[in-house]
PDB file of C-alpha atoms in Angstrom:
ATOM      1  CA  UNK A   1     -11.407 -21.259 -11.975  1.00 74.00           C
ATOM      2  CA  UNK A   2     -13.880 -18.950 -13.154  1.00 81.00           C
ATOM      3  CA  UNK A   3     -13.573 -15.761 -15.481  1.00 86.00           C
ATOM      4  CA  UNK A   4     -13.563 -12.716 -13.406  1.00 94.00           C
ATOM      5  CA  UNK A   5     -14.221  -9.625 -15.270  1.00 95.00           C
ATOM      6  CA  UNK A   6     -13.830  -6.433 -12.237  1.00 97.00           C
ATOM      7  CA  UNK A   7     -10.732  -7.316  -9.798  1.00 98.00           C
ATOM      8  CA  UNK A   8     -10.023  -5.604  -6.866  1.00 98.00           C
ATOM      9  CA  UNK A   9      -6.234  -6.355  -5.395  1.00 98.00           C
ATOM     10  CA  UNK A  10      -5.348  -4.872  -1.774  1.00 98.00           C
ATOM     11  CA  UNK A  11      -1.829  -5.086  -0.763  1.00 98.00           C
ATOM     12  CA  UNK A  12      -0.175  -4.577   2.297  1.00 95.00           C
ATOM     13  CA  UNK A  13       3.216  -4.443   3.963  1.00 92.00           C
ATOM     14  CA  UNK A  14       3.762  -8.568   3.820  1.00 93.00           C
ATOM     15  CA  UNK A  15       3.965  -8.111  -0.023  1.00 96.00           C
ATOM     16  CA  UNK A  16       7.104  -5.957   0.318  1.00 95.00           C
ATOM     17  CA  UNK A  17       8.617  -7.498   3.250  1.00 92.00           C
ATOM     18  CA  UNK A  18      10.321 -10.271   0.800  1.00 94.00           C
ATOM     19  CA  UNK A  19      12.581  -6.938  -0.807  1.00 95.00           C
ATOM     20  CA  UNK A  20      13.638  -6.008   2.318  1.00 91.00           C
ATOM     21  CA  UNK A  21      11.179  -3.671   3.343  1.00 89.00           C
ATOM     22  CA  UNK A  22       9.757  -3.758   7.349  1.00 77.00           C
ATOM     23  CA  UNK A  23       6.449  -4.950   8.070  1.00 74.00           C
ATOM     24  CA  UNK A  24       4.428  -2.700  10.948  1.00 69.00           C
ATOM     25  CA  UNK A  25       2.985  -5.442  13.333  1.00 64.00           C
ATOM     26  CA  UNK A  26       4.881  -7.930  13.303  1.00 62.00           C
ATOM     27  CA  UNK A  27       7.259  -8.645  16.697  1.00 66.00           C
ATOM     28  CA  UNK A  28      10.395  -7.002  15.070  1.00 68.00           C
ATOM     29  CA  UNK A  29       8.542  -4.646  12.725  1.00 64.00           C
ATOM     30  CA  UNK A  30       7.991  -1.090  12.673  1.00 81.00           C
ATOM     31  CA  UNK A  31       5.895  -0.384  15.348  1.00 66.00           C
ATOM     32  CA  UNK A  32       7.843  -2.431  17.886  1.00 67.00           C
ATOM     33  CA  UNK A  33      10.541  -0.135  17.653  1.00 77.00           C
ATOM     34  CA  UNK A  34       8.905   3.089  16.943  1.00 82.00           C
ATOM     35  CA  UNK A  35       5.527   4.384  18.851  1.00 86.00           C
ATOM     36  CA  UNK A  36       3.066   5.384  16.082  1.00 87.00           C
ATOM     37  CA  UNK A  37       2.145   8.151  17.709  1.00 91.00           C
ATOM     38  CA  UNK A  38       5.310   9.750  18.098  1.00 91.00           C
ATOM     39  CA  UNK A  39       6.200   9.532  14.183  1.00 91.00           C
ATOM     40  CA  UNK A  40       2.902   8.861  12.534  1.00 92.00           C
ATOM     41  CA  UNK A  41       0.438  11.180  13.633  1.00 94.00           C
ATOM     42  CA  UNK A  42      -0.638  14.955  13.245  1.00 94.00           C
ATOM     43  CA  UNK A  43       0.075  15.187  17.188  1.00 96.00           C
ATOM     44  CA  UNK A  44       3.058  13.573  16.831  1.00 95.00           C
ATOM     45  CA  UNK A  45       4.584  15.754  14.228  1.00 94.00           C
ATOM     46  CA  UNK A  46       4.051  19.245  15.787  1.00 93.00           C
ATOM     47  CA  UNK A  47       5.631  17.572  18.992  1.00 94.00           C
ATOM     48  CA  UNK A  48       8.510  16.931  17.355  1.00 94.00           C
ATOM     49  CA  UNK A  49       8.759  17.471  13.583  1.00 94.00           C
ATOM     50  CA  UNK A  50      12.736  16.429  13.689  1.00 95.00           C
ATOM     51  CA  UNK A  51      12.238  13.210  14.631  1.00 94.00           C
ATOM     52  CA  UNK A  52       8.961  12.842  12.186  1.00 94.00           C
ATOM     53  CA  UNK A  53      11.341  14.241   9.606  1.00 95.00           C
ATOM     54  CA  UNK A  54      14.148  11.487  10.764  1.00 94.00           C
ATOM     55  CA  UNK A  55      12.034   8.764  10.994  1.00 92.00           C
ATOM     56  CA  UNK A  56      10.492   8.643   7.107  1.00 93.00           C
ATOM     57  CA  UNK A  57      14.309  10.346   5.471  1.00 95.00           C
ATOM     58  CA  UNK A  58      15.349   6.900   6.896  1.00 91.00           C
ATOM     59  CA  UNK A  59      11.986   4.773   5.529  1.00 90.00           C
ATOM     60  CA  UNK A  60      12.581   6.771   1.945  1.00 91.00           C
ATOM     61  CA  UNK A  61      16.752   6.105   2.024  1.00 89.00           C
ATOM     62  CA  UNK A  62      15.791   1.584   2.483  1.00 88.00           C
ATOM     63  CA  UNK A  63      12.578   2.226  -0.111  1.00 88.00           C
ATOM     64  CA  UNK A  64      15.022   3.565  -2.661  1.00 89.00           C
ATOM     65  CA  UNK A  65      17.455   0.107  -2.153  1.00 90.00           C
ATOM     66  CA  UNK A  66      14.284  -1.855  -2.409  1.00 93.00           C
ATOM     67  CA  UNK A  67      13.542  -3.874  -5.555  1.00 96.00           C
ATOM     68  CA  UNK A  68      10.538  -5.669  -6.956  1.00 98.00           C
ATOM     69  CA  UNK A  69      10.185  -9.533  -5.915  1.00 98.00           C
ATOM     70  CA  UNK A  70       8.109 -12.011  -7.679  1.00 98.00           C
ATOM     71  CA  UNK A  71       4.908 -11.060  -6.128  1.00 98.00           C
ATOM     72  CA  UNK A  72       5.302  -7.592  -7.658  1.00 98.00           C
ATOM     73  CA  UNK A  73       6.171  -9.373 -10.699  1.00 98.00           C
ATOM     74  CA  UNK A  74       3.121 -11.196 -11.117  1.00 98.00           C
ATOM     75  CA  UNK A  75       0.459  -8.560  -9.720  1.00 98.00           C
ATOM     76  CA  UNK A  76       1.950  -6.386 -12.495  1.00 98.00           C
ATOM     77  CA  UNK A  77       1.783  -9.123 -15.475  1.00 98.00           C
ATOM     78  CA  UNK A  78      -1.669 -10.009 -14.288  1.00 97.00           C
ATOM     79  CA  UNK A  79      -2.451  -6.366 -14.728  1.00 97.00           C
ATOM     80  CA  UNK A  80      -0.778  -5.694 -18.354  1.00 95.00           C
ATOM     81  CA  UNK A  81      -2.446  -9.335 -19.771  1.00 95.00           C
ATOM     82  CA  UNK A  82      -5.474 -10.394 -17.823  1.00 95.00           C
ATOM     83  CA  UNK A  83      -8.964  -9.899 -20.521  1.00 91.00           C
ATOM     84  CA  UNK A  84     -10.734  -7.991 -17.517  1.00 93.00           C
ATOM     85  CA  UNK A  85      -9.814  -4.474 -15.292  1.00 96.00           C
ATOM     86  CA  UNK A  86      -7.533  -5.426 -12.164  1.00 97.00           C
ATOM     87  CA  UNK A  87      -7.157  -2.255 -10.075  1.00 98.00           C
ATOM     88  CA  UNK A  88      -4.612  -2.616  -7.215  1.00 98.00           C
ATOM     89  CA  UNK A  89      -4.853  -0.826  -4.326  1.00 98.00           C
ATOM     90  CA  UNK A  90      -1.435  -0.638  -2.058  1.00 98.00           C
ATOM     91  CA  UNK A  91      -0.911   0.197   1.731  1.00 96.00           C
ATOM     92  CA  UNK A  92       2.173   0.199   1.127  1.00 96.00           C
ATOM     93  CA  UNK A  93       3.791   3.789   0.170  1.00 95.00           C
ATOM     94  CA  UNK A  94       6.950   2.609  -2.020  1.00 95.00           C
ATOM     95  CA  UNK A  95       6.933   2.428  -5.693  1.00 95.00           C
ATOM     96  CA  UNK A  96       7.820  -1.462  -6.029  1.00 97.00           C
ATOM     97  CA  UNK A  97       4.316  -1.870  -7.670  1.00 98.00           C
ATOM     98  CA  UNK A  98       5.278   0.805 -10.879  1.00 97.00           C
ATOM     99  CA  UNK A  99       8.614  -0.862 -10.939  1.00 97.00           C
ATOM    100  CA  UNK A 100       7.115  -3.663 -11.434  1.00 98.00           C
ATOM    101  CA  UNK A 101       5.496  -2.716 -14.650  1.00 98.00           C
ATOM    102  CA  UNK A 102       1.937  -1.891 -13.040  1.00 98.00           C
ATOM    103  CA  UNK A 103       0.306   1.120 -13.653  1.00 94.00           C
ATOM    104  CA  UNK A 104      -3.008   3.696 -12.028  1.00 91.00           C
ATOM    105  CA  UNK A 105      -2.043   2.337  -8.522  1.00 97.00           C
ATOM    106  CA  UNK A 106      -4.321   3.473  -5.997  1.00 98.00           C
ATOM    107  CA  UNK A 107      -1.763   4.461  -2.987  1.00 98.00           C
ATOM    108  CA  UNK A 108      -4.301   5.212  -0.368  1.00 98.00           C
ATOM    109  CA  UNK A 109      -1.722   5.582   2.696  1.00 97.00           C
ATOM    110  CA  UNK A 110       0.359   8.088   0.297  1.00 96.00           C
ATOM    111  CA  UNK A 111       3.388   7.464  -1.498  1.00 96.00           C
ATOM    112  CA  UNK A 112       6.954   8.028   0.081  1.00 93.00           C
ATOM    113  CA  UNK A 113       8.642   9.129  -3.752  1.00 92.00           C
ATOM    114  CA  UNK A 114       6.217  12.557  -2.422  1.00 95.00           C
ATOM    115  CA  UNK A 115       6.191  15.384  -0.033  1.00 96.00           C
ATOM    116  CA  UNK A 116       3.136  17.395   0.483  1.00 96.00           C
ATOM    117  CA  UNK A 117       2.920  21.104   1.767  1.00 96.00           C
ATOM    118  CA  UNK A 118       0.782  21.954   4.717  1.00 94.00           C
ATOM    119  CA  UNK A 119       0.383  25.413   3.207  1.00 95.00           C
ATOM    120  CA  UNK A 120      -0.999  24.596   0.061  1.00 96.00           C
ATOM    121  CA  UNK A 121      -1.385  21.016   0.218  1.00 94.00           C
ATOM    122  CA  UNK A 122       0.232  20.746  -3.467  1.00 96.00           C
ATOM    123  CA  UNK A 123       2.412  17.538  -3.694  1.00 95.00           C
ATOM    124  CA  UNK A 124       5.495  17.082  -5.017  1.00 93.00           C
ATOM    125  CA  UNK A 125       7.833  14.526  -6.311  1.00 94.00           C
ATOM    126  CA  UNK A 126      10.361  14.003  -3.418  1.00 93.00           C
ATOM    127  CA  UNK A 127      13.383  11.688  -3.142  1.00 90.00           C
ATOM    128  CA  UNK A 128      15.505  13.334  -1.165  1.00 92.00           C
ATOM    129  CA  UNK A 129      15.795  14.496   3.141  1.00 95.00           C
ATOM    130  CA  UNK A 130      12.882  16.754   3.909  1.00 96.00           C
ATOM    131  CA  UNK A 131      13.225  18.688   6.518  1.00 96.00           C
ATOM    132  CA  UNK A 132      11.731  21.926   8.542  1.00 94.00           C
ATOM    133  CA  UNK A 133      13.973  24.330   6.485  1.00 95.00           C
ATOM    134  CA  UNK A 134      12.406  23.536   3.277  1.00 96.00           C
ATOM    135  CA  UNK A 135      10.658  25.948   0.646  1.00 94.00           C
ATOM    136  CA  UNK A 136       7.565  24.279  -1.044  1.00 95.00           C
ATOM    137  CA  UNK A 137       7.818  24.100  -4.672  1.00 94.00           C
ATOM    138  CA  UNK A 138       4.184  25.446  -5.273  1.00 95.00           C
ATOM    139  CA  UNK A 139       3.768  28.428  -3.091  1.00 96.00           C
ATOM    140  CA  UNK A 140       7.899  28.856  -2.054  1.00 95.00           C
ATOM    141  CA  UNK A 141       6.835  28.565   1.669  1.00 96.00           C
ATOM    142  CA  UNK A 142       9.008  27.465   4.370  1.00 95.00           C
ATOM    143  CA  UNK A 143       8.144  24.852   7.188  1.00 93.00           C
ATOM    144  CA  UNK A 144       5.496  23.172   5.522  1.00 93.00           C
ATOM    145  CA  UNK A 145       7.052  20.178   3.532  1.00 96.00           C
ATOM    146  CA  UNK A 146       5.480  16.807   5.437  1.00 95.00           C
ATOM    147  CA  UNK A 147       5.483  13.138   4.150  1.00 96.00           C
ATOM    148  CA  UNK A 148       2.923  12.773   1.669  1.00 97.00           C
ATOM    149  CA  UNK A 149       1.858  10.094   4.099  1.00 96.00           C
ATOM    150  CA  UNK A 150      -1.653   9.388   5.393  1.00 96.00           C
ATOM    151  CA  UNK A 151      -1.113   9.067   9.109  1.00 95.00           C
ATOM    152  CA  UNK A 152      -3.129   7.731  11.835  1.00 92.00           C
ATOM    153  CA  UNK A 153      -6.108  10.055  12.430  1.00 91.00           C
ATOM    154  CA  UNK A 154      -6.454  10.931   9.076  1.00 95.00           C
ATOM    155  CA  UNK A 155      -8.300  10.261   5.678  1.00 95.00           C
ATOM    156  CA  UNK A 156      -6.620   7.360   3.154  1.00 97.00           C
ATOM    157  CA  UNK A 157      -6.937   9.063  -0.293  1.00 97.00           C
ATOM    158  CA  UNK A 158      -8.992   8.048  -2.962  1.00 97.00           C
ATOM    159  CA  UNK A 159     -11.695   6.829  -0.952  1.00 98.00           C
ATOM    160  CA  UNK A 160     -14.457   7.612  -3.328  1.00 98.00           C
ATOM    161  CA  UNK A 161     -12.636   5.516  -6.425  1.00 98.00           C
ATOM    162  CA  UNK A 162     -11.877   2.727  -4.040  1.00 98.00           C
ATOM    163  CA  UNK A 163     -15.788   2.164  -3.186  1.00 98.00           C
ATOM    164  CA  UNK A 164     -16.719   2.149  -6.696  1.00 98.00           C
ATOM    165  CA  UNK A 165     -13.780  -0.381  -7.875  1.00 98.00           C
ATOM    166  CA  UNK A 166     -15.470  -2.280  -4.813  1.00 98.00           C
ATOM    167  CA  UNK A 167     -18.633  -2.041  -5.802  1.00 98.00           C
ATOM    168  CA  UNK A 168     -18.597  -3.810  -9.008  1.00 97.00           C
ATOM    169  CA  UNK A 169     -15.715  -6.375  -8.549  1.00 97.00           C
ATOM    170  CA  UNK A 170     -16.833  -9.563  -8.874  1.00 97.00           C
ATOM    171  CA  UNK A 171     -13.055 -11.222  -7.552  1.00 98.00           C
ATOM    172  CA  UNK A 172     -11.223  -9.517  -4.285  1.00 98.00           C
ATOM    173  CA  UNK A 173      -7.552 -10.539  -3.591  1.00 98.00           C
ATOM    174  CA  UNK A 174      -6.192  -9.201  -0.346  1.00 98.00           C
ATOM    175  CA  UNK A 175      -2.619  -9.721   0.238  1.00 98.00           C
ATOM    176  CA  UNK A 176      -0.013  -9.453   2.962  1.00 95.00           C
ATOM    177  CA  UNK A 177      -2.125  -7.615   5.331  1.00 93.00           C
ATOM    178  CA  UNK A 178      -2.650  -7.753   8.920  1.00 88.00           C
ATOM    179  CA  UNK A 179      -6.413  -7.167   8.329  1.00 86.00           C
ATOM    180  CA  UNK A 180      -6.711  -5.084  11.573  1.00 84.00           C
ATOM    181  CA  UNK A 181      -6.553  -1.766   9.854  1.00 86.00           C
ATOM    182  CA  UNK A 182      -9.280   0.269   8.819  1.00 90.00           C
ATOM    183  CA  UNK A 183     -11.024   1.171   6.728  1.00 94.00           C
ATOM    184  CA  UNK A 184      -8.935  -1.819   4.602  1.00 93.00           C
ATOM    185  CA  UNK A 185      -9.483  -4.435   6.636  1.00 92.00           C
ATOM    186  CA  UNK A 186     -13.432  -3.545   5.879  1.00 96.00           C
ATOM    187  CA  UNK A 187     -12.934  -4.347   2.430  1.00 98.00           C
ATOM    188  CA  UNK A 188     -13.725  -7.756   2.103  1.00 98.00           C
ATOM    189  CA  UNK A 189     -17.305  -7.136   3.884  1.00 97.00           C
ATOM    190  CA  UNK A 190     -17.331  -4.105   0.974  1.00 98.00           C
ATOM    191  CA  UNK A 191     -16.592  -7.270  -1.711  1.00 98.00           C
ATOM    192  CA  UNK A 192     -18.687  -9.743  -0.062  1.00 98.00           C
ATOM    193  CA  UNK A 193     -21.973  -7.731   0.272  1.00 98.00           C
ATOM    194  CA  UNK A 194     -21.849  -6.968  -4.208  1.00 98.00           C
ATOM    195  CA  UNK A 195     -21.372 -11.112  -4.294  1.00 98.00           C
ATOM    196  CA  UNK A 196     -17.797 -11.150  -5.225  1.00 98.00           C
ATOM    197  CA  UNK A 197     -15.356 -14.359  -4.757  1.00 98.00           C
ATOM    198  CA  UNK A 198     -13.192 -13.157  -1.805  1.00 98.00           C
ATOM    199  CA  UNK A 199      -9.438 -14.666  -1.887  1.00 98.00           C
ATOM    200  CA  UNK A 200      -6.808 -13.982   0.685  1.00 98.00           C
ATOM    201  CA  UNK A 201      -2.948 -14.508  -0.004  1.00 98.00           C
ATOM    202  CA  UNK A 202      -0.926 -14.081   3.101  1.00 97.00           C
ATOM    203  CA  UNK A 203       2.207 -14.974   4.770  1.00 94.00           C
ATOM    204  CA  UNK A 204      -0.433 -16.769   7.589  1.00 94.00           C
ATOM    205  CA  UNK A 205      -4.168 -15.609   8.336  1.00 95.00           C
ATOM    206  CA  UNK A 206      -4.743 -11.914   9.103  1.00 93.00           C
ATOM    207  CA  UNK A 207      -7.465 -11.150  12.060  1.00 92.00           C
ATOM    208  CA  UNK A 208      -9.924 -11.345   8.672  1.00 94.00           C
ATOM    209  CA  UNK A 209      -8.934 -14.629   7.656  1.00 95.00           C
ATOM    210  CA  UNK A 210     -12.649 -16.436   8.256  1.00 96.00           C
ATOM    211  CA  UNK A 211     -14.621 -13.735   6.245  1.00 97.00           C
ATOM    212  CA  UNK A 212     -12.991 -14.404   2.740  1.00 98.00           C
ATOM    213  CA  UNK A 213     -13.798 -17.571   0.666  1.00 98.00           C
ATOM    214  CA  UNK A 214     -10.195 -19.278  -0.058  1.00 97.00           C
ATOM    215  CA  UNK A 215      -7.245 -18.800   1.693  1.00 97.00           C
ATOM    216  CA  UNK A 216      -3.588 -19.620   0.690  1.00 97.00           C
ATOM    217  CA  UNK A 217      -0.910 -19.237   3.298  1.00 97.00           C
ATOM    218  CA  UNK A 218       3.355 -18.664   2.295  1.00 97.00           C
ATOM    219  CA  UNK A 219       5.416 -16.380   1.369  1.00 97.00           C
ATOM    220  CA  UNK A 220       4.449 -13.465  -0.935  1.00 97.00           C
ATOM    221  CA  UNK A 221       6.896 -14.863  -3.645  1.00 98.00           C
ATOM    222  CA  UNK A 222       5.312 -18.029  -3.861  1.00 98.00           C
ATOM    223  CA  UNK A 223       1.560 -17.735  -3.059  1.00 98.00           C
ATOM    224  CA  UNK A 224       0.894 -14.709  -5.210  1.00 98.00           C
ATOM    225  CA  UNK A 225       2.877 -15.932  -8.612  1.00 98.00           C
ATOM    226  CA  UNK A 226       0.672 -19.473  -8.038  1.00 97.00           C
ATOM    227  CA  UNK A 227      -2.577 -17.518  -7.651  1.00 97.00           C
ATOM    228  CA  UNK A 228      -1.879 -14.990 -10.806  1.00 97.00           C
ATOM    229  CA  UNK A 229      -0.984 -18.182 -12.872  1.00 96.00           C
ATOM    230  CA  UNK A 230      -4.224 -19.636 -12.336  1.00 94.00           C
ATOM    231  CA  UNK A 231      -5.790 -16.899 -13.606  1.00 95.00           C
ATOM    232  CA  UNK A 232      -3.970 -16.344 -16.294  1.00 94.00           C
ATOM    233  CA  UNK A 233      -4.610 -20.219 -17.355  1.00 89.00           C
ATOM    234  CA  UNK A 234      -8.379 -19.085 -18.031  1.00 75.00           C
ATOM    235  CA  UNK A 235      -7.388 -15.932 -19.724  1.00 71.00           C
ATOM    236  CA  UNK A 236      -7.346 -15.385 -23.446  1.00 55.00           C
ATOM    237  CA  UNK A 237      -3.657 -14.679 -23.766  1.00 48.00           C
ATOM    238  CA  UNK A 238      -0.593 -16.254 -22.186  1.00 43.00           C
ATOM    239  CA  UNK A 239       1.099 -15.717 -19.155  1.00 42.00           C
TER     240      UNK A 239
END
């Protein structure tokens, strides 16, 4: 395998499923029992904020159970001991990737461990139920405190420092996505187009499957450990 010196990871919900945590698409996940637009949307929210507010107390309650498998194991090792910058870039909006030992983790859906005021848009660490009754800690108003979630209609963060990590990677792993979500599931076209070897790990092929280079199908805890070891074989240190 060759040397890669610039690696872009993606992750999505399949990495997390193996600690317990729902997937979205699947036919028992998320969004089969839930309507997106009732709980993950702007609209959605100023319909009915308590059930918004119900809806992610209960997602941040299972995230705090949650612990990191061997897939977050090995995306963080590959991070702390590969000779070359590995940037990950989560989906996913728990905290099993810093568990894990990684670190600068671009969350561009938001991170659940946060709440974010309308008012001021400051964010805040959050662990606990948020509700409509709640004073920001920033500017001490009331009614503001949302999910620091990036909902459907709206911007992922860190756009701007995901393009450029894109830009000059020369490796792009994507795994345990759906790849029908954008702008994500444009990422590999994003890799492809700078020349980059395009690799996707995956329970079984997302709607993207064709466009990257290699594919390796199985679990999370299996596939991704496998694929980080290879790469570590060529590296200067060992795994």
């Amino acid at each position: 395998m060759p040397r890669y010196q610039n690696i872009v990871i993606l992750t999505g919900a399949g990495l997390s499923a193996e600690s317990g945590l729902a997937t979205f698409r699947d036919k028992d996940g998320i969004w089969a029992k839930y309507d997106h637009s009732d709980v993950a949307t702007p609209e959605g929210f100023a319909r009915n904020p308590e059930l918004v507010y119900e809806f992610y107390n209960m997602r941040r309650r299972e995230g705090i159970k949650a612990e990191p498998n061997a897939a977050h194991q090995a995306l963080a090792t590959l991070q702390n001991k590969y000779d070359g910058n590995v940037h990950i870039v989560t989906q996913n909006i728990d905290n099993l990737h810093e568990l894990a030992g990684a670190s600068n983790v671009i969350h561009m859906h938001g991170e659940m461990a946060k709440a974010m005021c309308t008012h001021c848009e400051a964010r805040s660490p959050w662990n606990e139920n948020l509700s409509a009754s709640l004073k920001c800690p920033e500017c001490e108003l009331i009614g503001g405190m949302r999910p620091n979630v990036v909902w459907f209609g709206e911007m992922p963060y860190r756009m701007d420092e995901i393009a450029a990590a894109l830009a000059s990677c020369d490796l792009f792993i994507s795994i345990g996505t759906s790849g029908n979500v954008y702008p994500a599931a444009g990422f590999v076209a994003a890799a492809t187009e700078v020349g980059a070897h395009t690799v996707e790990l995956n329970l079984e092929p997302s709607d993207t499957a064709s466009q990257f280079n290699d594919t390796h199908h199985g679990p999370a805890t299996e596939v991704v450990p496998a694929y980080v070891g290879s790469l570590l074989k060529n590296c200067a240190v060992d795994a």
